[in-house]
Coordinates of C-alpha atoms in Angstrom, one line a residue:
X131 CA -42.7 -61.6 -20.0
X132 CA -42.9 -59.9 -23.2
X133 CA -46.6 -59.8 -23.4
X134 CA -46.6 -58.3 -20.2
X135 CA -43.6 -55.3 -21.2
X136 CA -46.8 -55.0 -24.6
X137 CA -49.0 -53.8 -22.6
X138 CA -47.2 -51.4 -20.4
X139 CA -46.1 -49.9 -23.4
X140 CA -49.5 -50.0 -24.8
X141 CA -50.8 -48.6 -20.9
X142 CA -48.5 -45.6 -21.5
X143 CA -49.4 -44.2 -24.6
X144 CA -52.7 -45.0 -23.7
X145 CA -52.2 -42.5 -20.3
X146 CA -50.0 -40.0 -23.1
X147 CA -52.5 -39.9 -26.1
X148 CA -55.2 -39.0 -22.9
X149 CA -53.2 -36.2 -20.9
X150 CA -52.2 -34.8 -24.5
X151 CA -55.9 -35.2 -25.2
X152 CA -57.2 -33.1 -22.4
X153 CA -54.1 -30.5 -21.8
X154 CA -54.7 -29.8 -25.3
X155 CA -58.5 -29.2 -24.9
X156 CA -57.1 -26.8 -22.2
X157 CA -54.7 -24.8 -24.1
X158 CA -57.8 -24.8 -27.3
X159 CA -59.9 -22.9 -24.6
X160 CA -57.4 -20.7 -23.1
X161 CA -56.3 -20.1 -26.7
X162 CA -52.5 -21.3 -26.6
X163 CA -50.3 -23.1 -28.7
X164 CA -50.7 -26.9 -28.8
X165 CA -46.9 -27.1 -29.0
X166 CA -46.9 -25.2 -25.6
X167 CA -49.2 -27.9 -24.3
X168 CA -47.5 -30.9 -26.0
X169 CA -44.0 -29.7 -24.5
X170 CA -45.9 -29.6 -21.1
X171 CA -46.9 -32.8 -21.3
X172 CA -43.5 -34.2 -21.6
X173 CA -42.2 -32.2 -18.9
X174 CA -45.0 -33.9 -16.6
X175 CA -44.6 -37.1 -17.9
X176 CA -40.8 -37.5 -17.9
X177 CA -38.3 -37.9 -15.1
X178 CA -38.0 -34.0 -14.3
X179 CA -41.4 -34.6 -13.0
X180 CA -43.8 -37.5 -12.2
X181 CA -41.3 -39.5 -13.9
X182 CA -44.8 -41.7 -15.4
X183 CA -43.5 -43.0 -18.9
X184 CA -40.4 -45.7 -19.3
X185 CA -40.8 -46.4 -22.9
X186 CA -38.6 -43.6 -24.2
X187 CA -37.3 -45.3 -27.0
X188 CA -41.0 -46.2 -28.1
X189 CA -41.8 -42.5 -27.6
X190 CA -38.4 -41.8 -29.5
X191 CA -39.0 -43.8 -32.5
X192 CA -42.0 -42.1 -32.9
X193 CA -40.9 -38.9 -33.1
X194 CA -38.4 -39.6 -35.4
X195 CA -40.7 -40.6 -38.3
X196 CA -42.8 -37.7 -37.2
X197 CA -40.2 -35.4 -38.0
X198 CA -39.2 -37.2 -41.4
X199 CA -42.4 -37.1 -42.8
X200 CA -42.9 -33.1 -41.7
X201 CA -39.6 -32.6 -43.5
X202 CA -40.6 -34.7 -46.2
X203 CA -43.9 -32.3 -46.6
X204 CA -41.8 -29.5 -46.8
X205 CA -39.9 -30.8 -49.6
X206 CA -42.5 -31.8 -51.5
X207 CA -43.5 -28.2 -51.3
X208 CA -40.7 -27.1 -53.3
X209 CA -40.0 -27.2 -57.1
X210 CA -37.0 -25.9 -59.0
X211 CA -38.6 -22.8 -60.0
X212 CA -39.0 -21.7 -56.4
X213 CA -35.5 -23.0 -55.3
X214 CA -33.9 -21.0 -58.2
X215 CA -35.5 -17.9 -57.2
X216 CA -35.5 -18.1 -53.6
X217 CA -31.9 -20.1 -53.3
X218 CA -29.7 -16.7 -53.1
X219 CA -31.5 -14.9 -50.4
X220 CA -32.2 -18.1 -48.4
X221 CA -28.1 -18.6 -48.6
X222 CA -27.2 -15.0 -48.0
X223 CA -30.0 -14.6 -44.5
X224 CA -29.1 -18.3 -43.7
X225 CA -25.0 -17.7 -43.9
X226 CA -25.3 -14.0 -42.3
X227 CA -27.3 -14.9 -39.3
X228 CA -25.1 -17.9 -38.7
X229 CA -22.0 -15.5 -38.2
X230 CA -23.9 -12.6 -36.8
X231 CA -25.3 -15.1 -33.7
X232 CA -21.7 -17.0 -33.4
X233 CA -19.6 -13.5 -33.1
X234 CA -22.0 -12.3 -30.9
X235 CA -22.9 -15.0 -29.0
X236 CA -19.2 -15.5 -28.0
X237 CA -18.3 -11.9 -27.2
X238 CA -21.5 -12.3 -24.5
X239 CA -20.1 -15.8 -23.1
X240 CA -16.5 -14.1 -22.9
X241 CA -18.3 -11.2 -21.2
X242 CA -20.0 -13.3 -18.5
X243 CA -16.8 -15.1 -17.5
X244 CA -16.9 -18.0 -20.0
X245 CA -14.1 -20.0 -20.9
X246 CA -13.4 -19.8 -25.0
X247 CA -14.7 -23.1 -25.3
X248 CA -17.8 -23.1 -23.1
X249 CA -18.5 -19.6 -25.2
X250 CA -17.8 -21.2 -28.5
X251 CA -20.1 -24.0 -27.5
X252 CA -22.7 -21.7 -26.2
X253 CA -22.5 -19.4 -29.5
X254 CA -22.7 -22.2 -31.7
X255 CA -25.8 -24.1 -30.0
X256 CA -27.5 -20.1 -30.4
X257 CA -27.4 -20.2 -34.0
X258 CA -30.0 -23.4 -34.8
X259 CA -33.8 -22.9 -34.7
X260 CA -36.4 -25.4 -34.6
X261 CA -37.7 -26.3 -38.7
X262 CA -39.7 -28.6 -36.9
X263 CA -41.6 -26.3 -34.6
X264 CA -41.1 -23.6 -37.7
X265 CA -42.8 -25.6 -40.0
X266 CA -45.7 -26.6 -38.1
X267 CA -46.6 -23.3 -36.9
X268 CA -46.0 -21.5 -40.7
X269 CA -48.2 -24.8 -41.9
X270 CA -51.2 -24.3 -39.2
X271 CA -51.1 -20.7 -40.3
X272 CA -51.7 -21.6 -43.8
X273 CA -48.2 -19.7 -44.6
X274 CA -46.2 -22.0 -45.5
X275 CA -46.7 -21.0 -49.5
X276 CA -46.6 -17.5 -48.8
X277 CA -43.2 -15.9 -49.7
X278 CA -41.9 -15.2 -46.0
X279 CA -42.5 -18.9 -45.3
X280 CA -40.5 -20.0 -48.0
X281 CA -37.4 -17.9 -47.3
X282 CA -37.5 -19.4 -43.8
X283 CA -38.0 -22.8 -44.8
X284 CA -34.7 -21.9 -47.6
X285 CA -32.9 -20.7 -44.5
X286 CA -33.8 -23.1 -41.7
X287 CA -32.4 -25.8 -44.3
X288 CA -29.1 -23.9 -44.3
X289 CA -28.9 -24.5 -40.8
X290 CA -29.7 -27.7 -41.0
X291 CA -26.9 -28.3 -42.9
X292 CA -24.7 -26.1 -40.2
X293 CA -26.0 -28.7 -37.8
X294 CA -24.6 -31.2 -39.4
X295 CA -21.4 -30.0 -40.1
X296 CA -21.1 -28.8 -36.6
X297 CA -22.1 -32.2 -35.1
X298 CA -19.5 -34.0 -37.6
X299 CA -16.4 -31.9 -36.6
X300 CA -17.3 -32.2 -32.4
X301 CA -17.4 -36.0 -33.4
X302 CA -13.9 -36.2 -35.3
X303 CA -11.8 -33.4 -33.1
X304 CA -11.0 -32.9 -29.9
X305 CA -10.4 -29.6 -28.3
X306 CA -6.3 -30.2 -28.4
X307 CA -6.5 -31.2 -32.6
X308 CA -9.2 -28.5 -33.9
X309 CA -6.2 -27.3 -36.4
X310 CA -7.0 -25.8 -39.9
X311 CA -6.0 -28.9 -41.1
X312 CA -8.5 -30.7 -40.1
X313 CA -11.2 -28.4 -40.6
X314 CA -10.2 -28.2 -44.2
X315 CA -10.2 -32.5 -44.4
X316 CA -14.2 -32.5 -43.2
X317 CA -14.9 -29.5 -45.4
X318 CA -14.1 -31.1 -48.5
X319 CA -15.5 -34.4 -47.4
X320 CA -18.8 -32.6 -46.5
X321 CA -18.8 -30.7 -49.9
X322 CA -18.3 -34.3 -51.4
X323 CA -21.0 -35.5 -49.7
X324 CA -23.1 -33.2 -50.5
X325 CA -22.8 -33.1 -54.2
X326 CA -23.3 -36.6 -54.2
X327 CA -26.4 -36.3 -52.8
X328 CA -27.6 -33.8 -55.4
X329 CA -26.4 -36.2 -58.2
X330 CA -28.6 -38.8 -56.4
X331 CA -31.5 -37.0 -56.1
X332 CA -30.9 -35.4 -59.4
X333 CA -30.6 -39.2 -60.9
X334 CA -34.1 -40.0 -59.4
X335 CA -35.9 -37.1 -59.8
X336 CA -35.5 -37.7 -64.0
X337 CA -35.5 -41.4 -64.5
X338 CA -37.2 -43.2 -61.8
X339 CA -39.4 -41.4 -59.9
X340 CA -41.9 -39.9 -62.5
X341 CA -42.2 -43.6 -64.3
X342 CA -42.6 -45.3 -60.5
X343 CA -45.0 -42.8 -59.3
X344 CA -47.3 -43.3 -62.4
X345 CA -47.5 -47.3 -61.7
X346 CA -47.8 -47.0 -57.9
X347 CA -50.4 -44.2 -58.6
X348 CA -53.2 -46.7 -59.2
X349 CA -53.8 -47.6 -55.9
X350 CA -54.1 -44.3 -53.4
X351 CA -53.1 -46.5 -50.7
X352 CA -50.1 -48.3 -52.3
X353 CA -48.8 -44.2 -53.4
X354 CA -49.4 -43.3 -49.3
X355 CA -47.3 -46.3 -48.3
X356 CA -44.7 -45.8 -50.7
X357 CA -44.3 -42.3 -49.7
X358 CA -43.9 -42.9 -45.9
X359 CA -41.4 -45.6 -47.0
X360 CA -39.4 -43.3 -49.5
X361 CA -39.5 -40.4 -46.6
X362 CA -37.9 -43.2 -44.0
X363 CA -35.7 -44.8 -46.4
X364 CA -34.1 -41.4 -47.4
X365 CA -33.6 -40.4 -43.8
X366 CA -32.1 -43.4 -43.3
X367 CA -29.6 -42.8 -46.2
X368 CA -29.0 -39.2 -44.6
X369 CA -27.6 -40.2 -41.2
X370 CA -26.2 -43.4 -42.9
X371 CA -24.4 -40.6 -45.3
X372 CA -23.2 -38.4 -42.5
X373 CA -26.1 -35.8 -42.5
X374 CA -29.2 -36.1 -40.6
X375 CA -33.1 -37.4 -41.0
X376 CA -34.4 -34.2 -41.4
X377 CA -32.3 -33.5 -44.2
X378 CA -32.8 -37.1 -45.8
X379 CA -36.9 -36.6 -45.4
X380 CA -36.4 -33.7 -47.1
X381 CA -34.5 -34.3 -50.0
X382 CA -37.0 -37.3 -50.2
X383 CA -39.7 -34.9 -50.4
X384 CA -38.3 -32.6 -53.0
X385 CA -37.1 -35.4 -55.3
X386 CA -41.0 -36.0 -55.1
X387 CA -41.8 -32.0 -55.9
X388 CA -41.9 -32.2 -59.4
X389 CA -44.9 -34.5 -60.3
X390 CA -47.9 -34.3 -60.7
X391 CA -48.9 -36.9 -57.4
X392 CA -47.7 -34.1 -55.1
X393 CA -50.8 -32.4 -53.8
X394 CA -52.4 -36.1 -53.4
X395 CA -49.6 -37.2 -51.0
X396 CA -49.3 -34.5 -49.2
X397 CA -53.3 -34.2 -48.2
X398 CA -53.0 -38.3 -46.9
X399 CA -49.9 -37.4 -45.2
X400 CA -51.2 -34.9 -42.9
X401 CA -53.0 -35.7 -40.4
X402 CA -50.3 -39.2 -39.9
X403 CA -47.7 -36.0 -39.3
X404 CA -49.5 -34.5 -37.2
X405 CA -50.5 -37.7 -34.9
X406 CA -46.6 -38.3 -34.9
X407 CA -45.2 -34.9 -34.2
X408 CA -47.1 -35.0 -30.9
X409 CA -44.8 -37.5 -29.8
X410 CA -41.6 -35.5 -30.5
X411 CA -42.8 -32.4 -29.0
X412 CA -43.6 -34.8 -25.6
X413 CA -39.8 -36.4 -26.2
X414 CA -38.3 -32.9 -26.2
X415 CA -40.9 -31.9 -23.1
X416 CA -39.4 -35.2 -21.4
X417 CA -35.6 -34.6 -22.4
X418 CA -35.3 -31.3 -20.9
X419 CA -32.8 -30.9 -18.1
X420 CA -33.8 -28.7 -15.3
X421 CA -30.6 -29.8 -12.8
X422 CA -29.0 -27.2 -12.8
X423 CA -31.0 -24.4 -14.3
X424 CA -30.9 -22.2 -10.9
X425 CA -27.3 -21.6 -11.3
X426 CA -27.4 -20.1 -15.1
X427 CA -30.4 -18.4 -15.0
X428 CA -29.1 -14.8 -15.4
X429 CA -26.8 -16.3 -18.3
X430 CA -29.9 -18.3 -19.7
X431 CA -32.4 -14.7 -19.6
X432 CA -29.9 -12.4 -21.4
X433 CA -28.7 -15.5 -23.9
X434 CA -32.6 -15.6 -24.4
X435 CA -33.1 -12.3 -25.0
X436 CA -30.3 -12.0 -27.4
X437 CA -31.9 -14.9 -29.7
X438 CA -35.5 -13.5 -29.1
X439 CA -34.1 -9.8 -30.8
X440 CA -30.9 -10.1 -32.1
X441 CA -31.5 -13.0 -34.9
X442 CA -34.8 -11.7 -36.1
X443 CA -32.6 -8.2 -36.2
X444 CA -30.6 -9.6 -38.5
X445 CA -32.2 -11.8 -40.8
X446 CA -34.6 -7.8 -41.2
X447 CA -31.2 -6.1 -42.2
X448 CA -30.0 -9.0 -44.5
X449 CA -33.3 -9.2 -46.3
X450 CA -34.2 -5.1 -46.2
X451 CA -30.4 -5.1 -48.2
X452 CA -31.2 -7.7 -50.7
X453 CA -34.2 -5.7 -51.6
X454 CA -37.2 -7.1 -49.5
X455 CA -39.6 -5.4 -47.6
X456 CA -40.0 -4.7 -43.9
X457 CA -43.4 -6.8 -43.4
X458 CA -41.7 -9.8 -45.2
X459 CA -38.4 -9.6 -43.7
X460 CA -40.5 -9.0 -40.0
X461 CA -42.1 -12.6 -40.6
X462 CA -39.2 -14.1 -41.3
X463 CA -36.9 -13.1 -38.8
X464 CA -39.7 -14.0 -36.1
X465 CA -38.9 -18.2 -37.5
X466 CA -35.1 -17.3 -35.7
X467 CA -36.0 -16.3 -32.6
X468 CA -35.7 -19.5 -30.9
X469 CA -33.1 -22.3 -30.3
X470 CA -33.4 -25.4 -31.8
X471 CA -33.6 -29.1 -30.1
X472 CA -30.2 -29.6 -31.9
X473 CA -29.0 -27.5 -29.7
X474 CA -29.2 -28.8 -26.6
X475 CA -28.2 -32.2 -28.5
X476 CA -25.2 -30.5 -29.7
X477 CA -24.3 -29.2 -26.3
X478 CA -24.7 -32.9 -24.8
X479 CA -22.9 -34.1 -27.6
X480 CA -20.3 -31.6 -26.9
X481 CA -20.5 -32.7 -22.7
X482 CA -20.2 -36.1 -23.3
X483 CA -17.0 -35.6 -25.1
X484 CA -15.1 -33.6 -22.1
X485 CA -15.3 -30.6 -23.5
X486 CA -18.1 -28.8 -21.1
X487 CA -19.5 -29.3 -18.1
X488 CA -23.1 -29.8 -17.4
X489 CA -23.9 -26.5 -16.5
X490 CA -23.2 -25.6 -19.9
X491 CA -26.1 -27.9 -20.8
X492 CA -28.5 -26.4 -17.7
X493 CA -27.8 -23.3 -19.6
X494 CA -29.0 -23.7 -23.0
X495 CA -32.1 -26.0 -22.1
X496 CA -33.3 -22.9 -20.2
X497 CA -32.6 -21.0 -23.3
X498 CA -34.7 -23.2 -25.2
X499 CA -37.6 -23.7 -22.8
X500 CA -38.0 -20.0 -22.7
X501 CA -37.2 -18.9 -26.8
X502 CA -39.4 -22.0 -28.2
X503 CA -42.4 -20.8 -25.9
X504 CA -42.1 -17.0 -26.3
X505 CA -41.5 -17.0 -30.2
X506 CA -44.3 -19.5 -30.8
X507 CA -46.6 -16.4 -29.4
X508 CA -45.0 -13.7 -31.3
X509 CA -45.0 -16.0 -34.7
X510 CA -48.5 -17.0 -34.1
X511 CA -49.4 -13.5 -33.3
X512 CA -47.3 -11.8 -35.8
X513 CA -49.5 -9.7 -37.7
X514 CA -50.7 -7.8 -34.5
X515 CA -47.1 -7.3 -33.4
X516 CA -45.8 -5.9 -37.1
X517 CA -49.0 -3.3 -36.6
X518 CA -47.8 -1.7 -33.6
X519 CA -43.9 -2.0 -34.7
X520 CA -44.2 -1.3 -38.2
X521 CA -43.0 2.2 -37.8
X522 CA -39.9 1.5 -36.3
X523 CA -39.0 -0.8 -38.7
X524 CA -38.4 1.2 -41.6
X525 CA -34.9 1.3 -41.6
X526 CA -34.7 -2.3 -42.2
X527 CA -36.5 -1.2 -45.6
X528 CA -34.8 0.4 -48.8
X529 CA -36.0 2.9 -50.9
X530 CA -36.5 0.6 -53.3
X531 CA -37.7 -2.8 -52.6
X532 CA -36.8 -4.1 -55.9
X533 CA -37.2 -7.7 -55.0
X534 CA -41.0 -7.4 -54.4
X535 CA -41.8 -4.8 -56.9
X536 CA -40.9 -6.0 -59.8
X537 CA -44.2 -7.9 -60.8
X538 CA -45.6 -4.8 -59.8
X539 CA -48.0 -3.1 -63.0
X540 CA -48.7 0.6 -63.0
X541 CA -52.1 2.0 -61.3
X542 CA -54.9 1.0 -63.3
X543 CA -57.6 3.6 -63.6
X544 CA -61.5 3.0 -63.4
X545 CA -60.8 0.3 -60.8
X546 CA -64.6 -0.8 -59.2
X547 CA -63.3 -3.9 -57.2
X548 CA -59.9 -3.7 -55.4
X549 CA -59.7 -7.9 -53.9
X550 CA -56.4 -8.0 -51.6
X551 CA -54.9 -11.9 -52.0
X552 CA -55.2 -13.9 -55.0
X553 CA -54.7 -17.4 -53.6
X554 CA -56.9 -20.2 -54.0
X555 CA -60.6 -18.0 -52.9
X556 CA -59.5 -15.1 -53.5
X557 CA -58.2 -16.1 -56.8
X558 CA -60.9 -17.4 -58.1
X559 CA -63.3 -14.7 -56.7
X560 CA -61.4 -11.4 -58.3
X561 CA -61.6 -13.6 -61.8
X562 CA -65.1 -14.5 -61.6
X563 CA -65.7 -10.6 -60.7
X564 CA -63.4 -9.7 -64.0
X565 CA -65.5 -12.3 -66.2
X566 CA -68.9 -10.9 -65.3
X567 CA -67.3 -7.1 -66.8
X568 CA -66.4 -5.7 -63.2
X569 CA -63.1 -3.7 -63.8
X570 CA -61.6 -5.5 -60.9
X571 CA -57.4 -4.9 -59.8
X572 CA -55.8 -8.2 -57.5
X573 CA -53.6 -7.4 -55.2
X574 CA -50.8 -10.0 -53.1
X575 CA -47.6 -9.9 -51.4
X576 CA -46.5 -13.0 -52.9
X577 CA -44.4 -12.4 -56.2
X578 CA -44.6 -15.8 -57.1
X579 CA -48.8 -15.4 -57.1
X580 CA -48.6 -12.3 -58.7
X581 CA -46.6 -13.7 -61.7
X582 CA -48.9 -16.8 -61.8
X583 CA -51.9 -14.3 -61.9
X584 CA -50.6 -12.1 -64.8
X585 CA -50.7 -15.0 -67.2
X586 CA -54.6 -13.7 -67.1
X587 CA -56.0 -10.7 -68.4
X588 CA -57.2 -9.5 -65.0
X589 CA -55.2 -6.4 -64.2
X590 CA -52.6 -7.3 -60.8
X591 CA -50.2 -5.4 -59.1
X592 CA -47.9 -6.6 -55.8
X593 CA -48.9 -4.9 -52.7
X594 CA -49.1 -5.4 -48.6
X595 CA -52.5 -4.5 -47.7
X596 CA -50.6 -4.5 -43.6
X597 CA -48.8 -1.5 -45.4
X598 CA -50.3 1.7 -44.5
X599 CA -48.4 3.9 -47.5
X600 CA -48.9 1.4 -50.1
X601 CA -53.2 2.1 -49.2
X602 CA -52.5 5.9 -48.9
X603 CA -51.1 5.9 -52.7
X604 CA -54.0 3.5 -54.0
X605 CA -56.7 5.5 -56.3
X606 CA -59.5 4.9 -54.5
X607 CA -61.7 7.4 -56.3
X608 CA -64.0 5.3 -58.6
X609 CA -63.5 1.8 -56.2
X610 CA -66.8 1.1 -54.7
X611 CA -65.7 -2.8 -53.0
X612 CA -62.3 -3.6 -51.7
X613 CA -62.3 -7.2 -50.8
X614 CA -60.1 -8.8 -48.7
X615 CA -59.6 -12.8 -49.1
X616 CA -57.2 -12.7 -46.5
X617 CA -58.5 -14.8 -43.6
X618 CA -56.3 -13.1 -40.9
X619 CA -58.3 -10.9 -38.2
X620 CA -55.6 -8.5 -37.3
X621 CA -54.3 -7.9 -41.4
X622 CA -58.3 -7.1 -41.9
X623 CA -58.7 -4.8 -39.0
X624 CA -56.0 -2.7 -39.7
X625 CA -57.1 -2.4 -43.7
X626 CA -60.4 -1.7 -42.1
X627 CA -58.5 0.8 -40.0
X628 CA -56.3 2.1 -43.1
X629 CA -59.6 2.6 -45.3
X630 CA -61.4 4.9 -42.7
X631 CA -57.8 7.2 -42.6
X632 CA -58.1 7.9 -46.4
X633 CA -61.7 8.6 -45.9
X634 CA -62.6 5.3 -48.4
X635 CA -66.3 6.1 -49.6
X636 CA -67.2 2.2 -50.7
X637 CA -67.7 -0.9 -48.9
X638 CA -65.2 -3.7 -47.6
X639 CA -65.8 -7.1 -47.8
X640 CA -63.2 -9.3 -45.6
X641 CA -62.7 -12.7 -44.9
X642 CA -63.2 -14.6 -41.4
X643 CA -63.3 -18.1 -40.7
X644 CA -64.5 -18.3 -37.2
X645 CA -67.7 -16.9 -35.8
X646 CA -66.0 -14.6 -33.5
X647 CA -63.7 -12.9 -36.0
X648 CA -66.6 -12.5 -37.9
X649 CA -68.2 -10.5 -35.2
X650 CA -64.9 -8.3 -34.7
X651 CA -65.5 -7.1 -38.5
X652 CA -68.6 -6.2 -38.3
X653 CA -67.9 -4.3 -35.0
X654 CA -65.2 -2.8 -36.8
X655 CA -67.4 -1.4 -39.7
X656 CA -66.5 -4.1 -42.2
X657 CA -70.3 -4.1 -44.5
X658 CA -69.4 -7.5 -45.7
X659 CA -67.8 -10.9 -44.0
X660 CA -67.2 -13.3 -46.4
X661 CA -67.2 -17.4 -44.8
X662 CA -65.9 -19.5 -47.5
X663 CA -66.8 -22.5 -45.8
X664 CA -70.3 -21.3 -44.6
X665 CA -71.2 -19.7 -48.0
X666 CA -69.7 -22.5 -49.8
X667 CA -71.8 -25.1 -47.9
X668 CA -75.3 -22.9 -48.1
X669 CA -74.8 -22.8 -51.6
X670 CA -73.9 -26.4 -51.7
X671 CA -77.2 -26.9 -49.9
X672 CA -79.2 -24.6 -52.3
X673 CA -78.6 -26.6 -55.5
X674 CA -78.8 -30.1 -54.1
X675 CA -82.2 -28.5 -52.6
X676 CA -83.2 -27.4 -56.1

């Protein structure tokens, strides 16, 4: 009997891994997001469908770990240095978009003929947004490290914190006893928590960690198995504790930040997340409820359009007041402008209690079906939409953007080479250029790069080559190469674009890693494309030739 339940379980992620397999080949051709396609799957595979798998908890299970160990990637991302620079804004845009979406989200419920508490609920579900689908889209964009990717990540782990508070109190009161009382009871016991947890992780981080890692460090396969089972182990300890997985895979990650093993684990720990996130992404595909979705749709559209607009509206005017610019607070509003899964499990949570009916739920998984897929296009496409909206967006801007400018240096004159991003190729490229006598200035949008870079002698200075005033005020006069190592098509065609408009007389080199963006810069009057991985492996081949 058992052998036989095996292999149906085995049958049906063999008939999952090869729908996933070939709607994903689909969506690679059409050129849509995998998430899109994974979601699909589950829709088609679960009961609002064909109703094909049965072993949910299997599927479940899965998905679970899968989401630990993205968290726990994302913590192991983070240092001290980045949390203590980054920690205020994160707060502030995390706090203010919180209250922004709850006021307003409960003035529109009250407005369509919701009850307070069906509007609360409503307002409340409004303000999470997905770190898992965040995270995997910032990471397959490579922008994950770059300074709008870390203010999201510092901001999505506010919320995640909201989640769980907001889960704990619809589990401890009931519509009748939700006095100040005992509000201010879970507060304290959640602040308690919560500073125990930083002792914790504070306790490890010092004494046992950096002394463990360096035994277990020996063998590459005993340090990958003893991260996975740190990452579970903590997000067992989170729900355990009273907060969630993602926050205990990420605390696991982060107590892991600080050593010297980080960059090994997280390489061997990729492609395992990946495999595993498929499965959540077909979980929340299959746990969708589409019941009664005909009834709320005009509620669902203008609830949807309110997320889609009014949280990346904020999180620009938070961030334009603390000092940032408009490109950087543009890409990280667009991580807000979606509802997370936690919010249709809070909404359930909050059903299966009395409190709302299942409309209520109808409503905001029709929210979510339509935010998660529309804001996965505008975040994947997010340069091309700041192009054409990048006028309009400079009242989210102050005069001056002190928070990005102050690793700025003054022009430098007799500039030859102007290379715009200094990470890992382009880096290296602007210093080889500066060692060989070239009077070569690096430019980045990243602070944090720009500091690392001025511990070199290589003049820098912060800019946004996607900023059409900061090129007008560059001295172009003597530059005869601007070089952009920034692999994005639509950044490089506008520069391109932005060069020709203050009649640039030299040549641009840009970067492409495809052989179709490649062709769109040369069509666009770029003299140079640069192919890391092309010219890397031609020279490669050259001196084992030799």
């Amino acid at each position: 009997m058992n052998e036989a339940i095996s292999m149906t379980v085995y049958y049906e992620f063999s008939l999952l891994l090869l729908i996933s397999a070939a709607l994903g080949t689909v969506a690679v051709k059409l050129r849509q997001p995998l998430i899109v396609a994974f979601i699909l799957v589950g829709i088609l595979a679960g009961p609002a469908v064909f109703d094909w798998v049965s072993a949910e908890k299997e599927i479940h299970l899965l998905a679970e770990i899968g989401v630990t160990m993205l968290l726990f990637v994302v913590g192991l991302k983070l240092d001290m240095h980045l949390v203590r620079n980054l920690g205020p804004v994160a707060l502030a845009t995390g706090l203010g978009q919180l209250v922004f979406t709850i006021i307003f989200g409960y003035l529109i419920g009250i407005g369509l003929g919701m009850d307070w508490v069906h509007a609360l609920y409503v307002a409340i579900a409004l303000t999470f947004s997905s770190t898992i689908i965040i995270v995997k889209l910032l990471s397959d964009k490579r922008e994950i490290d770059s300074l709008h990717g870390r203010i999201a990540m510092g901001f999505l782990i506010v919320q995640d914190v909201a989640v769980v508070i907001a889960m704990m109190v619809v589990g401890s009161l009931s519509v009748a006893d939700m006095d100040a009382g005992g509000a201010g009871a879970l507060l304290v016991t959640v602040v308690s928590k919560l500073i125990a947890a930083g002792v914790f992780v504070a306790v490890m981080m010092n004494f046992v960690l950096p002394r463990l890692m360096e035994l277990l460090a020996r063998s590459q396969e005993l340090l990958l198995i003893f991260a996975i089972a740190w990452g579970t182990s903590m997000a067992t300890l989170g729900e355990v504790a009273g907060f969630s997985k993602e926050v205990g895979g990420f605390l696991a990650g982060f107590s892991l930040a600080s050593t010297q093993y980080r960059e090994a684990i997280s390489s061997r720990l990729g492609s395992i997340r990946d495999f595993l996130l498929l499965f959540f992404f077909v979980n929340l595909g299959s746990q969708l409820e589409f019941g009664a979705l005909g009834e709320e749709l005009i509620a669902a559209l203008i609830f949807a359009v309110f997320v889609l607009i009014g949280n990346p509206v904020i999180v620009m005017a938070i961030m334009g007041f603390m000092g940032y610019r408009r490109r950087t607070g543009f890409l990280a509003g667009l991580t807000v402008a979606q509802i997370s899964e936690f919010s249709i499990i809070f909404v359930a949570m909050g059903m299966s209690m009395g409190h709302i009916h299942d409309n209520t739920l109808g409503l905001i998984t029709l929210v979510g079906l339509v935010t998660i897929t529309i804001s996965t296009y505008m975040i994947l496409n997010s340069e091309f939409l700041y192009q054409h909206l990048s006028p309009w967006l400079g009242i989210f801007e102050r005069a001056n953007t002190y928070r990005e400018t102050d690793a700025t240096d003054d022009e430098v004159p007799g500039t030859e080479i102007i290379v715009f991003g200094l990470g890992r190729y382009g880096g290296r490229l602007a210093e080889q250029l500066h060692q060989r006598g070239l009077r070569v200035l690096g430019i980045d949008f990243d602070p944090e790069v720009v500091r690392a870079a001025r511990q070199t002698s290589m003049p820098v200075k912060f800019g946004d080559m996607g900023n059409s005033d900061f090129i007008d005020h560059l001295d172009f006069d003597e530059v005869r190469w601007v070089v952009s190592a920034v692999p994005e098509l639509e950044a490089n065609l506008h520069l391109a674009q932005a060069l020709r408009q203050v009649r640039f007389r030299g040549n641009l080199a840009a970067t492409a890693h495809t052989e179709r963006d490649a062709l769109k810069l040369k069509e666009a009057g770029v003299q140079r494309v640069l192919r890391p991985y092309l010219d890397a492996a031609d020279f490669a081949a050259e001196c084992i030739a030799e």
